[in-house]
PDB file of C-alpha atoms in Angstrom:
ATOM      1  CA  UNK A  28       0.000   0.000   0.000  1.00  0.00           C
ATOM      2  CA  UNK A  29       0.836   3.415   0.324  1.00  0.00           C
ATOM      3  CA  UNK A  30       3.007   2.906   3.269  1.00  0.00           C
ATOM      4  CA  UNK A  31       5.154   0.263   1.908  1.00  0.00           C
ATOM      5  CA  UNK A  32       5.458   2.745  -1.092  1.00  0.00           C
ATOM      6  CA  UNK A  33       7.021   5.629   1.674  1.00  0.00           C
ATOM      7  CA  UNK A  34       9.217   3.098   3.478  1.00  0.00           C
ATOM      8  CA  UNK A  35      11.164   2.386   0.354  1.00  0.00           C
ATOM      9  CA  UNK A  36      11.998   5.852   0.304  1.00  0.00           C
ATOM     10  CA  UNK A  37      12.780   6.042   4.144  1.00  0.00           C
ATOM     11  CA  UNK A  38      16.039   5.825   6.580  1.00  0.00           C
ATOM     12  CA  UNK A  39      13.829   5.415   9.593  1.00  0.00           C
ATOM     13  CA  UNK A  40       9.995   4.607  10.385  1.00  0.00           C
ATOM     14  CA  UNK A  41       8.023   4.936  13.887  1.00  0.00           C
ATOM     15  CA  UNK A  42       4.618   2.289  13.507  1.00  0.00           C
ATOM     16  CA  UNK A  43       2.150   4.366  15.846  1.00  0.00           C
ATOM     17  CA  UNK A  44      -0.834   3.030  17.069  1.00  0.00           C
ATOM     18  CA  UNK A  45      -2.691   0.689  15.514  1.00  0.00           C
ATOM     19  CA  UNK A  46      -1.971  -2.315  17.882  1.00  0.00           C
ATOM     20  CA  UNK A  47      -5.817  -2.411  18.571  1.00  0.00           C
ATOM     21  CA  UNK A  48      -7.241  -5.955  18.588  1.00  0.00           C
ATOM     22  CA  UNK A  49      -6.761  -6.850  14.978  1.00  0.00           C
ATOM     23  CA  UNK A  50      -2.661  -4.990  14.787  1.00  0.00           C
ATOM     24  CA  UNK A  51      -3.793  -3.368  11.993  1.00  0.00           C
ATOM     25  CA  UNK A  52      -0.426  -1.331  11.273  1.00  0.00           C
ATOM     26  CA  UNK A  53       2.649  -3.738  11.030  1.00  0.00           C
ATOM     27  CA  UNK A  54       6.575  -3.481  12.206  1.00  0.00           C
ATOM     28  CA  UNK A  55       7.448  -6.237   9.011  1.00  0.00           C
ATOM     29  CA  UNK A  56       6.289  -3.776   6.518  1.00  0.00           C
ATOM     30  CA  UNK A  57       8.953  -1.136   7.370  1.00  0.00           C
ATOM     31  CA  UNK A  58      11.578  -3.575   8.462  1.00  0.00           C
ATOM     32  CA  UNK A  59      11.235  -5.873   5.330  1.00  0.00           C
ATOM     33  CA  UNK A  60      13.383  -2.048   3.916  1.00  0.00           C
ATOM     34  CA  UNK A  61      16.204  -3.131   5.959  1.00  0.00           C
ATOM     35  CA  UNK A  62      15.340   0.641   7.921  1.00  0.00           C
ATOM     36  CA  UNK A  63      15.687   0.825  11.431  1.00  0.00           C
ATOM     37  CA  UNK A  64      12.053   0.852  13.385  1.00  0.00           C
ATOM     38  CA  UNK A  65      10.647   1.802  16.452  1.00  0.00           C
ATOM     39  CA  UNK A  66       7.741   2.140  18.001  1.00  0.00           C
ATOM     40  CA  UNK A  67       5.279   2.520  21.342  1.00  0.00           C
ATOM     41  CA  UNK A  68       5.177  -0.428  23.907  1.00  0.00           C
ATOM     42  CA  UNK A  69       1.137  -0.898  23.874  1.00  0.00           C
ATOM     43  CA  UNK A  70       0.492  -4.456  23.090  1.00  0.00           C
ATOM     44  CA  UNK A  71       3.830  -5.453  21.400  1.00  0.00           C
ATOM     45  CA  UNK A  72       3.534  -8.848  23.423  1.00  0.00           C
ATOM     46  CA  UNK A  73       0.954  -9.769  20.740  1.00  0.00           C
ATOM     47  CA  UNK A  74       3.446  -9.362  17.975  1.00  0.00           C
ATOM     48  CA  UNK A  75       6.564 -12.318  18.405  1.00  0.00           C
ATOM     49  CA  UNK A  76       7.529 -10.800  15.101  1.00  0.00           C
ATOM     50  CA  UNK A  77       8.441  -6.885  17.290  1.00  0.00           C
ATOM     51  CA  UNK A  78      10.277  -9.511  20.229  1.00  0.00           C
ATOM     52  CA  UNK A  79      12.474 -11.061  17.215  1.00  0.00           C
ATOM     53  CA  UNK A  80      12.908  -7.140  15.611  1.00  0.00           C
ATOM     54  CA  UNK A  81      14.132  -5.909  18.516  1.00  0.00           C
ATOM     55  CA  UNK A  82      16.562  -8.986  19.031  1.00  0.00           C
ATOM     56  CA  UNK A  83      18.671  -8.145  15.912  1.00  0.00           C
ATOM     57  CA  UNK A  84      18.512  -4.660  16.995  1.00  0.00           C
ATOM     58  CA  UNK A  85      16.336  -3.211  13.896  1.00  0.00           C
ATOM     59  CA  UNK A  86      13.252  -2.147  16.199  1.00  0.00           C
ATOM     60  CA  UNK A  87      13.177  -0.013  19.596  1.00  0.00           C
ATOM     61  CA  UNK A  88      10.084  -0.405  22.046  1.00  0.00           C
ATOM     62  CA  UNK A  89       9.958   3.202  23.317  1.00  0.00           C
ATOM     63  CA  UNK A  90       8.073   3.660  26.197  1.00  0.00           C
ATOM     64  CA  UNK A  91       7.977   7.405  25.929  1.00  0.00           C
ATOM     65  CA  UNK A  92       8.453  10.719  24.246  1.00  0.00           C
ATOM     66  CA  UNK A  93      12.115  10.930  25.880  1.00  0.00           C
ATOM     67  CA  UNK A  94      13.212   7.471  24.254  1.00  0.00           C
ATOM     68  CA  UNK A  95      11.756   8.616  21.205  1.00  0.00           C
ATOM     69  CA  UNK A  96      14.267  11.499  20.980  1.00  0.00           C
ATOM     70  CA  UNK A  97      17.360   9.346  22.177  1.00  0.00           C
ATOM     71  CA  UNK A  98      16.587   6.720  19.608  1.00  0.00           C
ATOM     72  CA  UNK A  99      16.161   9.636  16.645  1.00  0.00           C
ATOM     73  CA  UNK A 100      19.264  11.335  18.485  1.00  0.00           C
ATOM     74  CA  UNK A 101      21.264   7.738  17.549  1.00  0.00           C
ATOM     75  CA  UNK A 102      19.766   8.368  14.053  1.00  0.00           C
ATOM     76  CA  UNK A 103      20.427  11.847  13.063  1.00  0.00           C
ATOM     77  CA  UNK A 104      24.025  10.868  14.686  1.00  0.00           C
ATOM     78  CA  UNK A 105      25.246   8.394  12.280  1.00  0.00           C
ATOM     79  CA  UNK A 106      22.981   5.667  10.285  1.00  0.00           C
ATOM     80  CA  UNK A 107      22.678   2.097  10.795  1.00  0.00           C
ATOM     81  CA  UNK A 108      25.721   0.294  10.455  1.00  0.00           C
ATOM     82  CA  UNK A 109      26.213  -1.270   6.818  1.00  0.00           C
ATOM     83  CA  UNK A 110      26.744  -4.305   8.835  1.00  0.00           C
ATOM     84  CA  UNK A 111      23.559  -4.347  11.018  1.00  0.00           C
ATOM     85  CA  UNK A 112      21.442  -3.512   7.584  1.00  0.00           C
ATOM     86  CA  UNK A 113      23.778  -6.726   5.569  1.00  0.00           C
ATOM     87  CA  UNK A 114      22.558  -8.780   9.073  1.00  0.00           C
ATOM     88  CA  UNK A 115      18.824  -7.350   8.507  1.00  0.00           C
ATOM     89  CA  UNK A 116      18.567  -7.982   4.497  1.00  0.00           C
ATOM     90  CA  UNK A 117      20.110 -11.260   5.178  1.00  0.00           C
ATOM     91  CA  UNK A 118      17.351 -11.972   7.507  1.00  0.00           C
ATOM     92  CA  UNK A 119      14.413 -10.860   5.379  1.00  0.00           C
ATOM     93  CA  UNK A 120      15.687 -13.088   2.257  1.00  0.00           C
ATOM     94  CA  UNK A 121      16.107 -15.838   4.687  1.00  0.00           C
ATOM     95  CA  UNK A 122      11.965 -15.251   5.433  1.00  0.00           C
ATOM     96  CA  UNK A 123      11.255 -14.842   1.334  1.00  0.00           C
ATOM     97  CA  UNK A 124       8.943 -17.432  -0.314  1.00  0.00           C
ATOM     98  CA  UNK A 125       6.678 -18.364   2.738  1.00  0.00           C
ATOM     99  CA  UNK A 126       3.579 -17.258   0.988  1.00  0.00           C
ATOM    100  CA  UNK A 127       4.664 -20.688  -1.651  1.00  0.00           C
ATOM    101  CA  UNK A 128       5.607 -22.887   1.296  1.00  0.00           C
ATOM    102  CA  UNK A 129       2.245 -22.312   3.265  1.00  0.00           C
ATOM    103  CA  UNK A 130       0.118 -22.893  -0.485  1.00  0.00           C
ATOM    104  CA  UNK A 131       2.160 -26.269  -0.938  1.00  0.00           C
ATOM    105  CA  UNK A 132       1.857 -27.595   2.194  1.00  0.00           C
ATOM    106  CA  UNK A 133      -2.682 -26.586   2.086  1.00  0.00           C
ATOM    107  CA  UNK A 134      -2.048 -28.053  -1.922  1.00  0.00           C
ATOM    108  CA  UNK A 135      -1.693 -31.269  -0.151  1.00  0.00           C
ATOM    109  CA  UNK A 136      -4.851 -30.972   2.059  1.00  0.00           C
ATOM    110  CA  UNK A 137      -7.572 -30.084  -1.352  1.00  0.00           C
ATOM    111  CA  UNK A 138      -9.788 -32.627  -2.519  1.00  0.00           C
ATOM    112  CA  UNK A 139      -8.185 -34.489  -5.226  1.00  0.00           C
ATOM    113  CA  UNK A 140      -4.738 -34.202  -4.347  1.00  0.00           C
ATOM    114  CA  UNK A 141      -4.464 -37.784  -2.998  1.00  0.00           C
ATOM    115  CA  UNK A 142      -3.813 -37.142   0.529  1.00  0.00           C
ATOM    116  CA  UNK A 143      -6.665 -36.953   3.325  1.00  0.00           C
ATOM    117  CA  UNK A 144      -5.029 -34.471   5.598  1.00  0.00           C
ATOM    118  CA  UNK A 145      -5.704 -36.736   8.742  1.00  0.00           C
TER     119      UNK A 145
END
């Protein structure tokens, strides 16, 4: 969408609210841009995907408006690290093609295809 379309463009997102019952605005969409990402603490233990983010250091939980400016502080300073964004492309191709695996794997469950699913 339109977003995706900005982050391409971007050197840093914040994903702002959103985390509402269905997490309608997602951390992967920015981060798939190999960008560093950050954003609020409200119900990011419903998202394993911010937990493994944050673990190769491409997304900061920020529990306030003073992290926010040390974290864009760190950015205005000096910009990723070519080898932290290698690390994070690295991990996105790694996550490529997931869309096939899960559509082979239900291929195997449809009528017809010879194997009950049971």
């Amino acid at each position: 969408g339109f977003l995706s379309e900005l982050y391409v463009s971007a050197d840093w997102a914040y994903v702002g609210g959103g985390f509402g019952k269905r997490g309608v605005h997602s951390t992967i969409e920015p981060a798939i841009h190999s960008i560093p990402v950050s954003c609020g603490p409200a119900k990011t233990a419903h998202f394993p995907e911010i937990l493994e983010l944050g673990q190769c250091r491409q997304l900061s939980v920020l529990q306030g408006l003073q992290d926010l400016d040390l974290w864009r502080g760190t950015l205005s300073a000096a910009a990723a690290p070519e080898s932290l964004r290698d690390g994070w492309r690295q991990g996105n191709l790694r996550r490529l093609g997931a869309t096939q695996r899960v559509l082979g794997c239900l291929e195997t469950w449809l009528p017809g295809s010879g194997v009950s699913g049971r």
